[in-house]
XYZ file of N, CA, C and O in Angstrom:
760
model
N 0.893 -1.145 0.056
C -0.061 -0.007 -0.085
C 0.904 1.246 0.130
O 1.726 1.453 0.837
N 0.587 2.033 -1.013
C 1.515 3.270 -1.053
C 0.635 4.503 -0.354
O -0.360 4.324 0.105
N 1.290 5.611 -0.341
C 0.699 6.779 0.308
C -0.596 7.174 -0.212
O -1.600 7.510 0.403
N -0.765 7.028 -1.598
C -1.997 7.488 -2.248
C -3.117 6.563 -1.914
O -4.246 6.981 -1.666
N -2.911 5.175 -1.800
C -3.918 4.296 -1.374
C -4.253 4.412 0.066
O -5.373 4.350 0.526
N -3.314 4.799 0.866
C -3.509 5.060 2.286
C -4.337 6.245 2.379
O -5.390 6.279 3.257
N -4.130 7.371 1.751
C -4.956 8.557 1.892
C -6.325 8.315 1.353
O -7.419 8.792 1.871
N -6.471 7.556 0.230
C -7.762 7.137 -0.259
C -8.574 6.316 0.657
O -9.818 6.465 0.787
N -8.022 5.449 1.302
C -8.573 4.585 2.355
C -9.107 5.419 3.516
O -10.230 5.295 4.011
N -8.268 6.428 3.999
C -8.812 7.261 5.101
C -9.926 8.227 4.580
O -10.879 8.262 5.289
N -9.879 8.746 3.350
C -10.854 9.471 2.845
C -12.150 8.714 2.685
O -13.136 9.218 3.059
N -12.078 7.414 2.280
C -13.240 6.594 2.129
C -13.794 6.271 3.504
O -15.092 6.206 3.657
N -13.076 6.176 4.473
C -13.520 5.835 5.785
C -14.288 7.085 6.338
O -15.335 7.024 7.012
N -13.765 8.277 6.065
C -14.426 9.539 6.542
C -15.741 9.694 5.808
O -16.762 10.138 6.378
N -15.889 9.433 4.495
C -17.071 9.460 3.665
C -18.051 8.548 4.216
O -19.154 8.875 4.342
N -17.619 7.354 4.638
C -18.673 6.406 5.096
C -19.153 6.726 6.499
O -20.154 6.380 6.909
N -18.462 7.654 7.207
C -19.004 8.081 8.553
C -19.784 9.324 8.359
O -20.374 9.868 9.368
N -19.938 9.952 7.163
C -20.673 11.228 7.065
C -22.084 11.057 7.313
O -22.672 11.973 7.900
N -22.749 10.108 6.825
C -24.174 10.002 7.023
C -24.546 9.772 8.481
O -25.512 10.437 9.061
N -23.802 8.863 9.230
C -24.231 8.838 10.679
C -23.835 10.139 11.387
O -24.536 10.545 12.290
N -22.749 10.808 11.028
C -22.477 12.040 11.645
C -23.461 13.139 11.351
O -23.964 13.928 12.118
N -23.978 13.123 10.093
C -25.004 14.098 9.692
C -26.334 13.840 10.534
O -26.972 14.805 10.920
N -26.666 12.538 10.643
C -27.937 12.217 11.400
C -27.790 12.660 12.938
O -28.638 13.308 13.459
N -26.675 12.443 13.445
C -26.375 12.826 14.885
C -26.504 14.379 14.985
O -27.058 14.813 15.934
N -25.833 15.050 14.132
C -25.891 16.442 14.071
C -27.279 16.916 13.930
O -27.560 17.924 14.616
N -27.962 16.398 13.067
C -29.433 16.807 12.879
C -30.220 16.671 14.182
O -31.058 17.414 14.491
N -30.125 15.514 14.716
C -30.891 15.232 16.020
C -30.464 16.175 17.040
O -31.371 16.647 17.811
N -29.094 16.429 17.186
C -28.663 17.384 18.141
C -29.170 18.853 17.970
O -29.643 19.540 18.853
N -29.148 19.222 16.634
C -29.618 20.648 16.306
C -31.068 20.859 16.604
O -31.440 21.850 16.992
N -31.955 19.761 16.263
C -33.325 19.919 16.383
C -33.909 19.135 17.611
O -35.120 18.798 17.617
N -33.116 18.942 18.621
C -33.576 18.237 19.782
C -34.740 18.878 20.462
O -35.683 18.140 20.959
N -34.881 20.157 20.523
C -35.972 20.781 21.186
C -37.288 20.546 20.438
O -38.285 20.262 20.999
N -37.268 20.687 19.186
C -38.418 20.438 18.286
C -38.740 18.923 18.296
O -39.940 18.594 18.270
N -37.773 18.145 18.351
C -38.069 16.645 18.462
C -38.815 16.210 19.711
O -39.504 15.378 19.824
N -38.361 17.038 20.884
C -38.978 16.646 22.057
C -40.497 16.987 22.073
O -41.263 16.421 22.632
N -40.907 18.078 21.351
C -42.209 18.461 21.228
C -42.951 17.480 20.293
O -44.070 17.167 20.597
N -42.263 16.999 19.262
C -43.068 16.206 18.288
C -43.053 14.766 18.789
O -43.897 14.021 18.269
N -42.151 14.303 19.575
C -42.053 12.848 19.929
C -43.450 12.353 20.611
O -43.816 11.241 20.144
N -44.072 13.088 21.412
C -45.325 12.526 22.044
C -46.370 12.363 20.910
O -47.379 11.568 20.990
N -46.344 13.063 19.790
C -47.343 12.966 18.697
C -46.992 11.814 17.767
O -47.735 11.600 16.879
N -45.858 11.252 17.925
C -45.520 10.227 17.019
C -46.341 8.956 17.108
O -46.680 8.479 18.180
N -46.746 8.468 15.931
C -47.486 7.216 16.029
C -47.015 6.418 14.803
O -46.904 6.763 13.705
N -46.574 5.176 15.214
C -45.916 4.238 14.125
C -46.846 3.142 14.015
O -47.351 2.459 14.887
N -47.151 2.841 12.737
C -48.013 1.712 12.395
C -47.426 0.949 11.254
O -46.863 1.416 10.300
N -47.398 -0.339 11.529
C -46.870 -1.319 10.494
C -47.672 -2.557 10.734
O -47.521 -3.297 11.717
N -48.575 -2.899 9.715
C -49.415 -4.089 9.823
C -50.212 -4.220 11.124
O -51.013 -3.204 11.262
N -50.016 -5.030 11.919
C -50.729 -5.127 13.189
C -49.950 -4.425 14.442
O -50.425 -4.363 15.476
N -48.867 -3.930 14.022
C -47.976 -3.255 15.131
C -48.299 -1.831 15.116
O -48.263 -1.139 14.090
N -48.643 -1.227 16.272
C -49.036 0.155 16.387
C -48.361 0.717 17.670
O -48.579 0.185 18.822
N -47.590 1.794 17.633
C -46.995 2.403 18.788
C -47.488 3.861 18.767
O -47.279 4.585 17.770
N -47.955 4.286 19.944
C -48.338 5.729 20.132
C -47.937 6.193 21.484
O -48.080 5.377 22.516
N -47.402 7.347 21.658
C -46.956 7.859 22.846
C -47.881 8.846 23.491
O -47.613 9.542 24.466
N -49.252 8.869 23.037
C -50.189 9.931 23.356
C -50.552 9.685 24.871
O -50.663 10.615 25.698
N -50.788 8.381 25.249
C -51.263 8.067 26.617
C -50.091 8.437 27.644
O -50.391 8.969 28.671
N -48.916 8.042 27.193
C -47.770 8.455 28.111
C -47.654 9.912 28.364
O -47.444 10.498 29.441
N -47.840 10.720 27.247
C -47.812 12.165 27.276
C -49.001 12.692 28.163
O -48.740 13.626 29.027
N -50.169 12.086 28.101
C -51.306 12.592 28.858
C -51.070 12.334 30.322
O -51.383 13.238 31.147
N -50.431 11.170 30.669
C -50.183 10.940 32.040
C -49.173 11.822 32.601
O -49.267 12.323 33.735
N -48.103 12.184 31.885
C -47.157 13.194 32.272
C -47.775 14.564 32.476
O -47.443 15.134 33.539
N -48.597 14.962 31.631
C -49.243 16.225 31.706
C -50.223 16.254 32.904
O -50.313 17.163 33.731
N -50.918 15.244 33.131
C -51.756 15.017 34.212
C -51.052 15.102 35.623
O -51.641 15.617 36.534
N -49.889 14.563 35.505
C -49.121 14.523 36.864
C -48.656 15.989 37.209
O -48.401 16.281 38.357
N -48.511 16.791 36.331
C -48.123 18.247 36.451
C -49.213 19.014 36.993
O -49.074 20.177 37.471
N -50.553 18.626 36.872
C -51.688 19.376 37.264
C -51.730 19.269 38.711
O -51.621 18.103 39.269
N -52.075 20.395 39.432
C -52.110 20.343 40.910
C -53.383 19.465 41.233
O -54.384 19.472 40.715
N -53.160 18.563 42.295
C -54.278 17.773 42.785
C -55.355 18.566 43.252
O -55.150 19.458 44.024
N -56.628 18.114 42.872
C -57.817 18.949 43.411
C -58.116 18.648 44.746
O -57.699 17.592 45.338
N -58.831 19.520 45.357
C -59.362 19.362 46.754
C -60.360 18.351 46.568
O -61.163 18.180 45.730
N -60.495 17.332 47.561
C -61.518 16.297 47.489
C -62.912 16.822 47.235
O -63.334 17.779 47.874
N -63.588 16.243 46.278
C -64.903 16.795 45.935
C -66.047 16.117 46.773
O -65.756 15.082 47.432
N -67.168 16.607 46.542
C -68.357 15.983 47.266
C -68.932 14.799 46.508
O -69.784 14.092 46.995
N -68.447 14.607 45.211
C -68.943 13.451 44.403
C -68.476 12.233 45.078
O -67.237 12.081 45.408
N -69.291 11.233 45.132
C -68.852 9.995 45.670
C -67.908 9.119 44.750
O -68.074 9.449 43.505
N -67.044 8.428 45.324
C -66.224 7.689 44.496
C -66.940 6.507 43.796
O -67.908 6.107 44.214
N -66.365 5.991 42.697
C -67.048 4.891 42.024
C -67.101 3.638 43.029
O -66.195 3.434 43.762
N -68.181 3.042 42.930
C -68.385 1.918 43.919
C -67.389 0.795 43.354
O -67.091 0.755 42.320
N -67.190 -0.170 44.256
C -66.359 -1.399 43.846
C -66.918 -2.081 42.691
O -66.268 -2.711 41.859
N -68.284 -2.150 42.705
C -68.953 -2.912 41.592
C -68.647 -2.157 40.266
O -68.440 -2.833 39.201
N -68.742 -0.771 40.261
C -68.449 -0.033 39.010
C -66.978 -0.243 38.624
O -66.732 -0.466 37.456
N -66.117 -0.268 39.521
C -64.691 -0.528 39.244
C -64.445 -1.888 38.699
O -63.778 -2.037 37.730
N -65.118 -2.813 39.228
C -64.798 -4.224 38.760
C -65.420 -4.540 37.502
O -65.030 -5.202 36.704
N -66.668 -3.830 37.172
C -67.340 -3.909 35.930
C -66.467 -3.286 34.833
O -66.206 -3.855 33.751
N -65.793 -2.118 35.142
C -64.861 -1.500 34.121
C -63.651 -2.512 33.896
O -63.180 -2.734 32.765
N -63.161 -2.976 34.895
C -62.045 -3.926 34.759
C -62.415 -5.157 33.903
O -61.653 -5.695 33.185
N -63.640 -5.709 34.178
C -64.062 -6.913 33.429
C -64.206 -6.395 31.905
O -63.857 -7.250 31.044
N -64.766 -5.286 31.693
C -64.910 -4.793 30.199
C -63.534 -4.691 29.668
O -63.285 -5.061 28.477
N -62.638 -4.059 30.385
C -61.272 -3.925 29.856
C -60.548 -5.272 29.649
O -59.739 -5.313 28.698
N -60.841 -6.192 30.426
C -60.246 -7.533 30.244
C -60.783 -8.205 28.944
O -60.019 -8.750 28.177
N -62.045 -8.039 28.698
C -62.552 -8.663 27.455
C -62.503 -7.864 26.299
O -62.264 -8.395 25.195
N -62.637 -6.483 26.385
C -62.511 -5.691 25.193
C -61.979 -4.272 25.757
O -62.678 -3.442 26.036
N -60.625 -4.197 25.583
C -60.032 -2.923 25.900
C -60.534 -1.759 25.183
O -60.752 -0.606 25.696
N -60.864 -1.932 23.879
C -61.422 -0.885 23.076
C -62.820 -0.415 23.562
O -62.962 0.851 23.672
N -63.612 -1.338 24.053
C -64.929 -1.000 24.485
C -64.819 -0.225 25.857
O -65.536 0.717 25.998
N -63.861 -0.628 26.582
C -63.713 0.046 27.950
C -63.215 1.531 27.728
O -63.660 2.470 28.408
N -62.360 1.706 26.789
C -61.797 3.108 26.411
C -62.977 3.914 25.854
O -63.131 4.982 26.263
N -63.724 3.312 24.894
C -64.880 4.044 24.403
C -65.909 4.440 25.465
O -66.492 5.482 25.507
N -66.149 3.486 26.415
C -66.993 3.843 27.553
C -66.613 5.047 28.392
O -67.346 6.010 28.729
N -65.252 4.997 28.794
C -64.818 6.099 29.551
C -64.745 7.426 28.756
O -64.952 8.533 29.232
N -64.451 7.302 27.474
C -64.371 8.448 26.579
C -65.723 9.118 26.473
O -65.857 10.411 26.604
N -66.816 8.356 26.385
C -68.149 8.837 26.363
C -68.502 9.589 27.658
O -69.037 10.701 27.613
N -68.105 8.981 28.658
C -68.390 9.510 30.109
C -67.640 10.927 30.243
O -68.248 12.005 30.602
N -66.389 10.931 29.832
C -65.600 12.155 29.768
C -66.205 13.274 28.971
O -66.350 14.379 29.344
N -66.567 12.866 27.698
C -67.141 13.793 26.822
C -68.442 14.407 27.321
O -68.737 15.566 27.170
N -69.267 13.597 27.939
C -70.638 14.093 28.533
C -70.402 15.126 29.624
O -70.916 16.112 29.644
N -69.299 14.829 30.423
C -68.950 15.675 31.651
C -68.511 17.011 30.933
O -68.879 18.175 31.465
N -67.564 16.983 30.059
C -66.987 18.252 29.424
C -67.955 18.973 28.826
O -68.124 20.245 28.968
N -68.840 18.379 28.037
C -69.925 19.166 27.323
C -70.914 19.676 28.325
O -71.311 20.892 28.137
N -71.369 18.979 29.228
C -72.395 19.573 30.307
C -71.778 20.668 31.036
O -72.393 21.701 31.344
N -70.494 20.534 31.325
C -69.774 21.644 32.134
C -69.664 22.884 31.317
O -69.834 24.051 31.731
N -69.340 22.781 30.036
C -69.150 23.902 29.064
C -70.470 24.435 28.628
O -70.442 25.691 28.075
N -71.589 23.788 28.649
C -72.799 24.240 28.075
C -73.254 25.693 28.509
O -73.602 26.515 27.736
N -73.114 26.006 29.978
C -73.484 27.409 30.252
C -72.655 28.600 29.542
O -73.134 29.664 29.583
N -71.521 28.198 29.137
C -70.602 29.289 28.628
C -70.606 29.319 27.138
O -69.880 30.120 26.587
N -71.385 28.541 26.474
C -71.501 28.548 25.021
C -72.740 29.379 24.655
O -73.840 29.120 25.147
N -72.569 30.191 23.577
C -73.639 30.926 23.096
C -74.651 29.951 22.277
O -74.181 28.953 21.782
N -75.939 30.300 22.397
C -76.891 29.444 21.682
C -76.741 29.373 20.137
O -77.150 28.454 19.608
N -76.082 30.292 19.598
C -75.662 30.267 18.154
C -74.756 29.250 17.746
O -74.793 28.629 16.679
N -73.822 28.911 18.702
C -72.841 27.800 18.507
C -73.560 26.394 18.579
O -73.339 25.618 17.715
N -74.204 26.198 19.685
C -74.798 24.891 19.883
C -76.171 25.004 20.615
O -76.290 25.796 21.612
N -77.146 24.488 20.014
C -78.470 24.567 20.636
C -78.640 23.680 21.771
O -79.456 23.897 22.656
N -77.937 22.598 21.850
C -78.019 21.725 23.096
C -76.599 21.153 23.270
O -75.738 21.198 22.379
N -76.331 20.684 24.414
C -75.116 20.125 24.784
C -74.771 18.835 23.914
O -73.533 18.458 23.701
N -75.748 18.166 23.311
C -75.616 16.927 22.483
C -75.021 17.317 21.209
O -74.315 16.533 20.585
N -75.231 18.622 20.770
C -74.725 18.983 19.343
C -73.382 19.857 19.591
O -72.767 20.177 18.559
N -72.942 20.088 20.707
C -71.746 20.760 21.007
C -70.505 19.884 20.719
O -70.383 18.757 21.221
N -69.598 20.402 19.878
C -68.361 19.599 19.655
C -67.549 19.564 20.919
O -67.385 20.534 21.703
N -66.756 18.549 21.039
C -65.918 18.348 22.226
C -64.829 19.369 22.199
O -64.518 19.946 23.277
N -64.342 19.650 21.116
C -63.158 20.742 21.125
C -63.698 22.079 21.423
O -63.033 22.871 22.068
N -64.867 22.372 20.980
C -65.440 23.644 21.234
C -65.812 23.753 22.723
O -65.516 24.897 23.375
N -66.180 22.803 23.360
C -66.453 22.656 24.801
C -65.005 22.878 25.628
O -65.140 23.655 26.523
N -64.105 22.247 25.101
C -62.745 22.440 25.761
C -62.269 23.955 25.626
O -61.867 24.505 26.712
N -62.419 24.444 24.422
C -62.010 25.807 24.206
C -62.805 26.798 25.200
O -62.292 27.724 25.689
N -64.112 26.465 25.292
C -64.964 27.384 26.036
C -64.564 27.309 27.554
O -64.473 28.321 28.237
N -64.285 26.098 28.041
C -63.767 25.931 29.394
C -62.489 26.683 29.592
O -62.213 27.183 30.602
N -61.608 26.590 28.637
C -60.354 27.282 28.730
C -60.448 28.703 28.716
O -59.793 29.424 29.434
N -61.335 29.264 27.867
C -61.533 30.705 27.744
C -62.218 31.305 29.004
O -61.833 32.445 29.363
N -62.960 30.503 29.696
C -63.606 30.943 30.868
C -62.613 30.754 32.138
O -63.051 30.983 33.206
N -61.490 30.254 31.905
C -60.461 29.850 32.937
C -60.948 28.849 33.926
O -60.562 28.955 35.077
N -61.805 28.030 33.492
C -62.269 26.998 34.313
C -61.202 25.848 34.444
O -60.825 25.196 35.409
N -60.610 25.675 33.261
C -59.462 24.696 33.139
C -58.204 25.481 32.689
O -58.388 26.475 31.933
N -57.042 24.967 32.988
C -55.733 25.630 32.504
C -55.293 24.888 31.341
O -55.897 23.928 30.821
N -54.168 25.312 30.820
C -53.638 24.762 29.520
C -53.189 23.338 29.643
O -53.303 22.512 28.837
N -52.698 22.980 30.820
C -52.313 21.602 31.101
C -53.482 20.654 31.067
O -53.508 19.548 30.467
N -54.525 21.099 31.664
C -55.818 20.217 31.750
C -56.440 20.138 30.375
O -56.840 19.063 29.927
N -56.329 21.208 29.649
C -56.702 21.211 28.117
C -55.970 20.333 27.306
O -56.477 19.534 26.602
N -54.714 20.283 27.542
C -53.804 19.338 26.786
C -54.075 17.868 27.075
O -54.265 17.021 26.194
N -54.312 17.541 28.256
C -54.716 16.229 28.765
C -56.054 15.847 28.206
O -56.224 14.713 27.591
N -56.962 16.754 28.134
C -58.275 16.441 27.574
C -58.201 16.206 26.030
O -58.747 15.218 25.617
N -57.276 16.993 25.487
C -57.072 16.781 23.986
C -56.373 15.497 23.717
O -56.862 14.729 22.792
N -55.469 15.065 24.550
C -54.808 13.782 24.402
C -55.783 12.567 24.637
O -55.809 11.667 23.816
N -56.654 12.719 25.605
C -57.676 11.696 25.831
C -58.615 11.663 24.654
O -59.110 10.538 24.335
N -58.960 12.832 24.065
C -59.905 12.806 23.059
C -59.214 12.119 21.740
O -59.870 11.334 21.209
N -58.036 12.327 21.542
C -57.337 11.688 20.440
C -57.195 10.188 20.578
O -57.496 9.329 19.719
N -56.867 9.686 21.855
C -56.770 8.312 22.167
C -58.208 7.692 21.999
O -58.319 6.590 21.345
N -59.321 8.375 22.386
C -60.629 7.865 22.242
C -61.022 7.853 20.903
O -61.645 6.794 20.323
N -60.675 8.781 20.049
C -60.904 8.775 18.578
C -60.200 7.521 17.894
O -60.756 6.954 17.063
N -58.998 7.384 18.371
C -58.314 6.268 17.734
C -58.956 4.895 18.081
O -59.013 4.060 17.209
N -59.409 4.761 19.258
C -60.133 3.530 19.720
C -61.453 3.434 18.962
O -61.832 2.398 18.481
N -62.168 4.634 18.782
C -63.466 4.579 18.024
C -63.289 4.177 16.462
O -64.190 3.575 15.922
N -62.277 4.640 15.912
C -62.012 4.430 14.492
C -61.090 3.371 14.042
O -60.887 3.132 12.884
N -60.584 2.516 15.080
C -59.659 1.545 14.661
C -60.553 0.321 14.188
O -61.698 0.104 14.529
N -59.912 -0.434 13.298
C -60.558 -1.529 12.624
C -60.771 -2.771 13.487
O -61.609 -3.475 13.470
N -59.671 -2.976 14.331
C -59.757 -4.124 15.183
C -59.441 -3.697 16.614
O -58.907 -2.735 16.845
N -59.871 -4.430 17.553
C -59.775 -4.191 19.025
C -58.340 -4.575 19.576
O -58.043 -4.308 20.752
N -57.569 -5.133 18.759
C -56.182 -5.591 19.234
C -55.141 -4.498 19.398
O -54.108 -4.725 19.877
N -55.567 -3.206 19.019
C -54.610 -2.119 19.102
C -54.294 -1.758 20.528
O -53.259 -1.160 20.912
N -55.237 -2.009 21.479
C -55.095 -1.569 22.905
C -55.057 -2.756 23.816
O -55.756 -3.852 23.662
N -54.169 -2.780 24.859
C -54.123 -3.798 25.832
C -55.036 -3.478 27.034
O -55.471 -2.366 27.177
N -55.164 -4.441 27.907
C -55.983 -4.253 29.144
C -55.349 -3.174 29.901
O -55.917 -2.369 30.473
N -54.015 -3.282 30.078
C -53.278 -2.216 30.915
C -53.447 -0.772 30.404
O -53.570 0.026 31.201
N -53.379 -0.710 29.005
C -53.599 0.654 28.446
C -55.128 1.159 28.820
O -55.293 2.277 29.164
N -55.973 0.220 28.617
C -57.442 0.581 28.973
C -57.533 1.059 30.473
O -58.277 1.964 30.715
N -56.951 0.308 31.366
C -56.990 0.623 32.788
C -56.281 1.852 33.054
O -56.864 2.743 33.857
N -55.230 2.266 32.396
C -54.465 3.397 32.574
C -55.336 4.653 32.005
O -55.486 5.668 32.695
N -56.025 4.426 30.882
C -56.877 5.414 30.272
C -58.079 5.638 31.220
O -58.484 6.806 31.413
N -58.640 4.547 31.826
C -59.820 4.721 32.750
C -59.383 5.565 33.991
O -60.146 6.358 34.370
N -58.260 5.224 34.533
C -57.796 5.921 35.741
C -57.594 7.406 35.447
O -58.001 8.285 36.251
N -56.897 7.663 34.361
C -56.682 9.020 33.981
C -57.945 9.767 33.706
O -58.070 10.964 34.130
N -58.810 9.173 33.066
C -60.181 9.792 32.653
C -60.868 10.089 34.006
O -61.464 11.117 34.141
N -60.966 9.159 34.910
C -61.710 9.421 36.256
C -61.002 10.547 36.909
O -61.778 11.361 37.583
N -59.668 10.672 36.952
C -59.053 11.823 37.558
C -59.499 13.135 36.889
O -59.715 14.103 37.629
N -59.425 13.149 35.650
C -59.788 14.473 34.874
C -61.260 14.712 35.114
O -61.547 15.960 35.235
N -62.092 13.683 35.091
C -63.505 13.942 35.365
C -63.713 14.647 36.714
O -64.498 15.599 36.852
N -63.046 14.085 37.654
C -63.163 14.586 39.079
C -62.688 16.045 39.053
O -63.211 16.975 39.754
N -61.548 16.353 38.380
C -60.931 17.610 38.330
C -62.002 18.652 37.647
O -62.180 19.681 38.169
N -62.486 18.283 36.473
C -63.419 19.112 35.784
C -64.674 19.417 36.609
O -65.140 20.548 36.650
N -65.221 18.367 37.267
C -66.378 18.580 38.168
C -66.061 19.545 39.279
O -66.952 20.366 39.693
N -64.910 19.291 39.791
C -64.565 20.165 40.981
C -64.297 21.600 40.547
O -64.746 22.600 41.269
N -63.688 21.856 39.473
C -63.442 23.128 38.971
C -64.636 24.003 38.392
O -64.624 25.236 38.453
N -65.614 23.272 38.087
C -66.806 23.980 37.462
C -67.786 24.438 38.577
O -67.771 24.095 39.669
């Protein structure tokens, strides 16, 4: 091997490292934007589906100040066990059940703050409009609004998925617990 071949080998080694180095540099340069976008990431390939929305909702809910205990009674053990049974047999159905309950609470809470031109009854009131109305009236803060939006997206994904295998029992139970906490918070704040 002469000097020219040695220099060519070094240059070729450097060129082969250019793509990985460029990728690392891009990730480092855009790390703040990637942190914002990562929770919105959803990966789907055949029957494999990964979404980080529930994890993000739990993190945001943990940052919300715990509410003062409300006058509403806690769910009975029968209600809790019923939800767990539904989650065991059909996680999708359990998520949809909790999503419906949350949607009804949010709409009913927002109804007094909505003008009649927007919605004639709470049944025709869109969920996003209800969340915006609660936010504008300072009933909920931006963190609670973000959690409600994440729960809405997860519920929509469950409602529109083709098969029920997308969600596990554990995810349904986590969704149920988070939904119950947010329902208690919205009822308390209203």
